[in-house]
Coordinates of N, CA and C in Angstrom, one line a residue:
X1 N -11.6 17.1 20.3 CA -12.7 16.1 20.4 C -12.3 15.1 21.5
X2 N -13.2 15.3 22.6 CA -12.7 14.3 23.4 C -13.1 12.5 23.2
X3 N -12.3 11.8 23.9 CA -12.1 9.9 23.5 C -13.5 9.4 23.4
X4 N -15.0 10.1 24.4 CA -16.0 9.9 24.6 C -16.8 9.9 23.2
X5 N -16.7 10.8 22.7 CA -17.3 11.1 21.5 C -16.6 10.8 20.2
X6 N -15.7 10.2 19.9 CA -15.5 9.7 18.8 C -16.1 8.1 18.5
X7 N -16.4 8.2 17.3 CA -16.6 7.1 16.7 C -15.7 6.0 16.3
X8 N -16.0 4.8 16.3 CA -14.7 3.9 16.0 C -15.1 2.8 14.9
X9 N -14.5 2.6 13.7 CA -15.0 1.7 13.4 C -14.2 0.2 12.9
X10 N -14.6 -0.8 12.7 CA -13.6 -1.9 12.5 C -13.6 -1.6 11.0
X11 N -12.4 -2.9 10.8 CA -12.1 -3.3 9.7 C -12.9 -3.8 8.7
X12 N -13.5 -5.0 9.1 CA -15.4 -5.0 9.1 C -15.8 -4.2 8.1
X13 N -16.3 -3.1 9.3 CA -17.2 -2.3 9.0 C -16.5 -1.1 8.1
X14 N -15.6 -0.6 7.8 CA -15.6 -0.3 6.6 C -15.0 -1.1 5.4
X15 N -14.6 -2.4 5.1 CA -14.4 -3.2 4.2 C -16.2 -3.0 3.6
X16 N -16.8 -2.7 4.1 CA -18.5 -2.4 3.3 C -18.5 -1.2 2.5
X17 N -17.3 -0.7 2.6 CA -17.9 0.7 1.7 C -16.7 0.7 0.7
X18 N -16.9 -0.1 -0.2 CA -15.6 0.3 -1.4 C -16.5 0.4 -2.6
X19 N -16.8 1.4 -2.7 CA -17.7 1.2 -4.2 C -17.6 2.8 -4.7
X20 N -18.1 3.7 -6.0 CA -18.3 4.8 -5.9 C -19.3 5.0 -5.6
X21 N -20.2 4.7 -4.5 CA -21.4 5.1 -4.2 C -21.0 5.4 -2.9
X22 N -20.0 4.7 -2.7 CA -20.1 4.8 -0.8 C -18.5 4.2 -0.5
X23 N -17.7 5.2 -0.4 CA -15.8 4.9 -0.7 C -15.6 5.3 0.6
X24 N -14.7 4.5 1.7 CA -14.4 4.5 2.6 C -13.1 4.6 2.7
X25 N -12.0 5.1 3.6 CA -10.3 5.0 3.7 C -10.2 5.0 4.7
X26 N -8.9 4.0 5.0 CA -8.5 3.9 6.6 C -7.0 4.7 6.1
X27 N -6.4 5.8 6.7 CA -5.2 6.5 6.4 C -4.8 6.9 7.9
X28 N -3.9 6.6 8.2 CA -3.2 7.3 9.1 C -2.3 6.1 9.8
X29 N -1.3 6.3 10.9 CA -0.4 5.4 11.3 C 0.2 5.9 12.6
X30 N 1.0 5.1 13.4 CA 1.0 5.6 14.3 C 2.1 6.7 14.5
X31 N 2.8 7.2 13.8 CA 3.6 8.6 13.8 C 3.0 9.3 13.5
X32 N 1.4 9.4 13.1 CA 1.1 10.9 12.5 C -0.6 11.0 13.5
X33 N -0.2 10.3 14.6 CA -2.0 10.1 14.6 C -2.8 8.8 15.1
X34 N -2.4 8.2 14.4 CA -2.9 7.1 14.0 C -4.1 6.9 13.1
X35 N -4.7 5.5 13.0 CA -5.4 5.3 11.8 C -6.6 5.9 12.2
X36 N -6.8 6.3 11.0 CA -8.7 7.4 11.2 C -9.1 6.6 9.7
X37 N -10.6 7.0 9.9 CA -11.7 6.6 8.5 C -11.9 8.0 8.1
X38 N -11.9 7.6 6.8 CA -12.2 9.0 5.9 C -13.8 8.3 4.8
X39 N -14.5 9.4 4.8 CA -16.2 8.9 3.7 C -15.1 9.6 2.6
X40 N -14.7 9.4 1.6 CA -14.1 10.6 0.6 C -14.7 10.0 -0.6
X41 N -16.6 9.6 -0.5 CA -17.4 9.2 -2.1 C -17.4 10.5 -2.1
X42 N -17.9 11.8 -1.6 CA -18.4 13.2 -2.4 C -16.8 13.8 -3.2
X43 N -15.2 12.8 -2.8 CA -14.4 13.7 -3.5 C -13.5 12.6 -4.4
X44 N -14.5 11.8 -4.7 CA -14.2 11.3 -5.7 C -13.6 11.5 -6.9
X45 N -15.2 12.2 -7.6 CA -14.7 13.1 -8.8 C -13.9 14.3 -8.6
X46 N -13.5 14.9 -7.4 CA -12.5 16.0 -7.6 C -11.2 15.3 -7.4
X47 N -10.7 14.0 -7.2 CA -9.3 13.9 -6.9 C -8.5 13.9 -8.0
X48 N -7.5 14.7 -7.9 CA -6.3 14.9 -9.1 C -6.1 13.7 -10.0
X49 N -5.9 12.4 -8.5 CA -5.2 11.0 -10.0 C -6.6 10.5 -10.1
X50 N -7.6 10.8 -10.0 CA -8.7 10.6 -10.7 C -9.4 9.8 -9.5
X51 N -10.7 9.2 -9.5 CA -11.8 8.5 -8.7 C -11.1 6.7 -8.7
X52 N -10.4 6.3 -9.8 CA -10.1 5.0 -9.8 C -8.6 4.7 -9.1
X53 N -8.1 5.5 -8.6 CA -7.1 5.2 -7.6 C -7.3 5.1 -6.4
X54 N -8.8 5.6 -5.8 CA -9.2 5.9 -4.5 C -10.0 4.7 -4.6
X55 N -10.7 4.5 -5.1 CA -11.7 2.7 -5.3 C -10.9 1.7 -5.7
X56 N -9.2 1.9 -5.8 CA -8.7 0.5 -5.9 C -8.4 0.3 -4.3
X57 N -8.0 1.4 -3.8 CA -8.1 1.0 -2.4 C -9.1 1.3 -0.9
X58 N -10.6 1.5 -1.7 CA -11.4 1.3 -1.1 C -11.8 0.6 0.1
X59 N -12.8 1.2 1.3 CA -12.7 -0.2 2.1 C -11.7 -0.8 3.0
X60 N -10.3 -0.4 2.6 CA -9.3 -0.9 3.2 C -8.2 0.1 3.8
X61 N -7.2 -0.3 4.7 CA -6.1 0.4 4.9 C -5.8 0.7 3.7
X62 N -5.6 2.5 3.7 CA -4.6 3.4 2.4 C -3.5 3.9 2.7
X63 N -3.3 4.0 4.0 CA -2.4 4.6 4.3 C -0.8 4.5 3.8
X64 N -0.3 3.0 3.3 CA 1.3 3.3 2.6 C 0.6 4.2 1.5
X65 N -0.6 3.3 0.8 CA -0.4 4.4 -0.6 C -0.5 5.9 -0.6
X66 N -1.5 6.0 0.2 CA -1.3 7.2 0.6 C 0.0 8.4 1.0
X67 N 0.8 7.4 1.8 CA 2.5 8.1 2.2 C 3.1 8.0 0.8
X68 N 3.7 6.9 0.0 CA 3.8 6.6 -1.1 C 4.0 7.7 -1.7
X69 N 2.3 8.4 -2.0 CA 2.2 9.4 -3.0 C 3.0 10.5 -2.9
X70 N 3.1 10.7 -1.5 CA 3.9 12.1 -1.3 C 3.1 13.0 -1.3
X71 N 1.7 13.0 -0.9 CA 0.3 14.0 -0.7 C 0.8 15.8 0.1
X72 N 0.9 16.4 -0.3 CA 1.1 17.8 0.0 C 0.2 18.2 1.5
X73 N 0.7 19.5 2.2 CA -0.2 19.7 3.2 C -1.6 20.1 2.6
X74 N -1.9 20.5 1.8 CA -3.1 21.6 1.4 C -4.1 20.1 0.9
X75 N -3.1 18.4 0.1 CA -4.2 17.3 0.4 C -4.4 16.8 1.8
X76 N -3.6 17.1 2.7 CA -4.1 15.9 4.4 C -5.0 17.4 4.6
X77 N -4.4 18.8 4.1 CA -6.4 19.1 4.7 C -7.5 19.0 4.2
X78 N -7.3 19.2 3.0 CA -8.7 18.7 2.2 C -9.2 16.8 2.9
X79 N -8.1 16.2 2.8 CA -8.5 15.0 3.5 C -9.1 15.6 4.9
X80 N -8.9 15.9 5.8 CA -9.6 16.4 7.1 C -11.3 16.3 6.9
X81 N -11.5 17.0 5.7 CA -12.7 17.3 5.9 C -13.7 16.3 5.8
X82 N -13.0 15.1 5.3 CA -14.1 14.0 5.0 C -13.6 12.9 6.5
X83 N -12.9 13.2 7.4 CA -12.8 12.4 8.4 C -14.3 12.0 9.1
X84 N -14.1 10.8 9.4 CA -15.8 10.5 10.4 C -15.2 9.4 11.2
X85 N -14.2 9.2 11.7 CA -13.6 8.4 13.0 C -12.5 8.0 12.9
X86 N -12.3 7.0 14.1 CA -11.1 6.5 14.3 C -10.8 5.2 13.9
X87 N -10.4 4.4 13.6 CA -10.0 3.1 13.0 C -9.9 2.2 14.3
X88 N -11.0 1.1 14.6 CA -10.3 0.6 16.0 C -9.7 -0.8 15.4
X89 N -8.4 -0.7 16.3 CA -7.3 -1.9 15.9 C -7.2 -2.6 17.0
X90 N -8.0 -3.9 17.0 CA -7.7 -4.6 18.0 C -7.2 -5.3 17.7
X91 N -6.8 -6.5 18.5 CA -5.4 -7.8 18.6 C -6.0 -8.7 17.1
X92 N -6.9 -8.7 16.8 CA -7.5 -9.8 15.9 C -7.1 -8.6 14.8
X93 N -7.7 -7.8 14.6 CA -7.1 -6.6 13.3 C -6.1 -7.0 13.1
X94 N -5.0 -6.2 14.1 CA -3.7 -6.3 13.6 C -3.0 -7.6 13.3
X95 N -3.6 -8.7 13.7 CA -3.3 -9.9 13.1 C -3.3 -10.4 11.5
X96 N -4.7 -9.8 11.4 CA -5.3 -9.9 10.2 C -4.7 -9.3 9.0
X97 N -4.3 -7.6 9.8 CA -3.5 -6.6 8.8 C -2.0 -7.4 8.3
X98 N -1.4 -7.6 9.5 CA -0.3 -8.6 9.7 C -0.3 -9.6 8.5
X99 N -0.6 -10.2 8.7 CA -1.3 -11.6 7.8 C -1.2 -11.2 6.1
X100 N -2.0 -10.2 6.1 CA -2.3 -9.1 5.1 C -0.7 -8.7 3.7
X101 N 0.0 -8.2 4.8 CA 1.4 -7.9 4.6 C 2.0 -8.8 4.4
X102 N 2.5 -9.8 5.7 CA 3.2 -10.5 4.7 C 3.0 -11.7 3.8
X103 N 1.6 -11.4 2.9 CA 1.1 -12.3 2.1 C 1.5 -11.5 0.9
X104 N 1.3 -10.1 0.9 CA 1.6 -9.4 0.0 C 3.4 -9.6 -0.7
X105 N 3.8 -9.4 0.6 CA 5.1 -9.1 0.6 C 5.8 -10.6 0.0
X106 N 5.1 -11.4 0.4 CA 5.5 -12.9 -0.2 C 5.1 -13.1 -1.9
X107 N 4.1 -12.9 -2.1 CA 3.7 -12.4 -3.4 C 4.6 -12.0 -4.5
X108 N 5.3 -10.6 -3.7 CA 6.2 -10.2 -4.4 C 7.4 -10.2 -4.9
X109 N 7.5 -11.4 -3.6 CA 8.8 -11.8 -3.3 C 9.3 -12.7 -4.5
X110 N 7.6 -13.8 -4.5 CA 8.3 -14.6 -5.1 C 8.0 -14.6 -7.0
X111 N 7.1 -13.3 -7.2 CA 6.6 -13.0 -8.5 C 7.6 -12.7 -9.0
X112 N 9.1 -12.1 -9.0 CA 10.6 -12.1 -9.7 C 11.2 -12.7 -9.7
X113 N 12.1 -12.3 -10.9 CA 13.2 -13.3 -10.5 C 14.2 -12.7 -10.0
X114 N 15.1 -13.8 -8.8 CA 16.0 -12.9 -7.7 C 17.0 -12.5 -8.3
X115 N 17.6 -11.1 -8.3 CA 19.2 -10.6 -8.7 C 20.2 -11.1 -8.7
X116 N 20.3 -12.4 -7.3 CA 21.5 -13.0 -7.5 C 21.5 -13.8 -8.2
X117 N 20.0 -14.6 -8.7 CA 20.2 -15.4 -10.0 C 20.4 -15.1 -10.7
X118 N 19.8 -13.9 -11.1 CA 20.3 -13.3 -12.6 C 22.1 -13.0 -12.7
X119 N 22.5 -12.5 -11.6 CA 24.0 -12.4 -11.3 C 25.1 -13.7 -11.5
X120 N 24.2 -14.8 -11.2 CA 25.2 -16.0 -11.2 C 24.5 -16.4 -13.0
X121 N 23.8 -16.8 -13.0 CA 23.5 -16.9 -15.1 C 24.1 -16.1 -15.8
X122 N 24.6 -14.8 -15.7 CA 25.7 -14.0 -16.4 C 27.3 -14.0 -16.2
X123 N 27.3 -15.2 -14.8 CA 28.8 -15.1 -14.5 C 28.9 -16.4 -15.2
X124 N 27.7 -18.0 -15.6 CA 28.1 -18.9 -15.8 C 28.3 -18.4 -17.4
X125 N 27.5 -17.4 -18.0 CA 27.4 -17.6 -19.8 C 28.6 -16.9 -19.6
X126 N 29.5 -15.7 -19.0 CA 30.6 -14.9 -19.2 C 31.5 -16.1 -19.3
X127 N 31.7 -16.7 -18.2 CA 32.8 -18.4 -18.0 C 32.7 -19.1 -19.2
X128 N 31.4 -19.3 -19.7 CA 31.4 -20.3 -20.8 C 31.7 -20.0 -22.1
X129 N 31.7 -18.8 -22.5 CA 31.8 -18.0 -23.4 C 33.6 -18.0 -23.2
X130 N 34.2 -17.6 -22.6 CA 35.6 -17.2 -22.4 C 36.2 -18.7 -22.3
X131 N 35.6 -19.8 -22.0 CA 36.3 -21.4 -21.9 C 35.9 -21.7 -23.7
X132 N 34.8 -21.6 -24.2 CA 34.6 -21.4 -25.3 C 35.8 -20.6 -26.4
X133 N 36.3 -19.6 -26.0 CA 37.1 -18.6 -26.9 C 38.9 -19.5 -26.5
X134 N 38.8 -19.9 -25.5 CA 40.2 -20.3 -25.2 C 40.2 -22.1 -25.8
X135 N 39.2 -22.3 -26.1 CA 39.4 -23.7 -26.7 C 39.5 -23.9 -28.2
X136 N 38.9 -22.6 -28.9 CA 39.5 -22.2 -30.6 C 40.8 -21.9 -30.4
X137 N 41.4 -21.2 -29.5 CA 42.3 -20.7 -29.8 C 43.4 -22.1 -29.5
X138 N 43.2 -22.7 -29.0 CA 44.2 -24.2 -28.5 C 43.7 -24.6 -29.7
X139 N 42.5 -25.3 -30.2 CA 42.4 -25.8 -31.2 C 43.0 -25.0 -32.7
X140 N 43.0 -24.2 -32.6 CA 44.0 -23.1 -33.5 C 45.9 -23.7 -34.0
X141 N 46.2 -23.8 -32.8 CA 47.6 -24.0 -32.6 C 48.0 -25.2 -32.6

């Protein structure tokens, strides 16, 4: 297909289609392609993990979840068939996507609790516990 004739659409413009009436995907990245739009409302009801995995990320870039999954060759062709453009990413997009991530990634960061805390709270109860056992035993003698 040559550059002339493809379709492009923003971020925008498929953020309008997340519903099961009208399910839009941005899937691809720049090692495989890059980002294309996929219509995949007519395969909704056929996808394996069901219609409500594809409408949680409706409308928007799918592509980690998509790699994530670990999708087989025989799904990126069935995916093929619902392709209808290319994803255009301009400087404001990728800002936005940007933005996007590490809001997420902050999110997550700070929804745990960190391992090294947990790591120092079991070295202070180990310490306290063993200054505890050595002060019976003085008080003992």
């Amino acid at each position: 297909m040559s550059e002339e004739k493809k379709t492009f659409y923003t971020l925008e413009e498929v953020g309008k289609h997340a519903s099961a009436e009208d399910c839009w995907l941005i899937i691809g990245n720049e090692s495989n392609g890059g980002p294309k739009v996929y219509d995949v409302t007519k395969y909704l009801d056929d996808h394996p993990g069901g219609a409500e995995v594809m409408l949680d990320v409706g409308g928007q870039d799918a592509d980690e979840f998509f790699e994530d999954i670990g999708h087989s060759k025989e799904a990126r062709e069935e995916l093929a068939k619902y392709y209808i453009g290319e994803f255009k990413l301009d400087e404001a997009t990728k800002a936005k996507l940007k933005a996007q991530a590490e809001a997420k990634a902050a999110a997550a960061a700070s929804s745990g609790v960190s391992p090294i805390l947990i790591a120092v709270v079991a070295l202070v109860a180990i310490g306290f516990g063993y200054y505890q056992t050595q002060m019976a035993k003085t008080a003992e003698e």
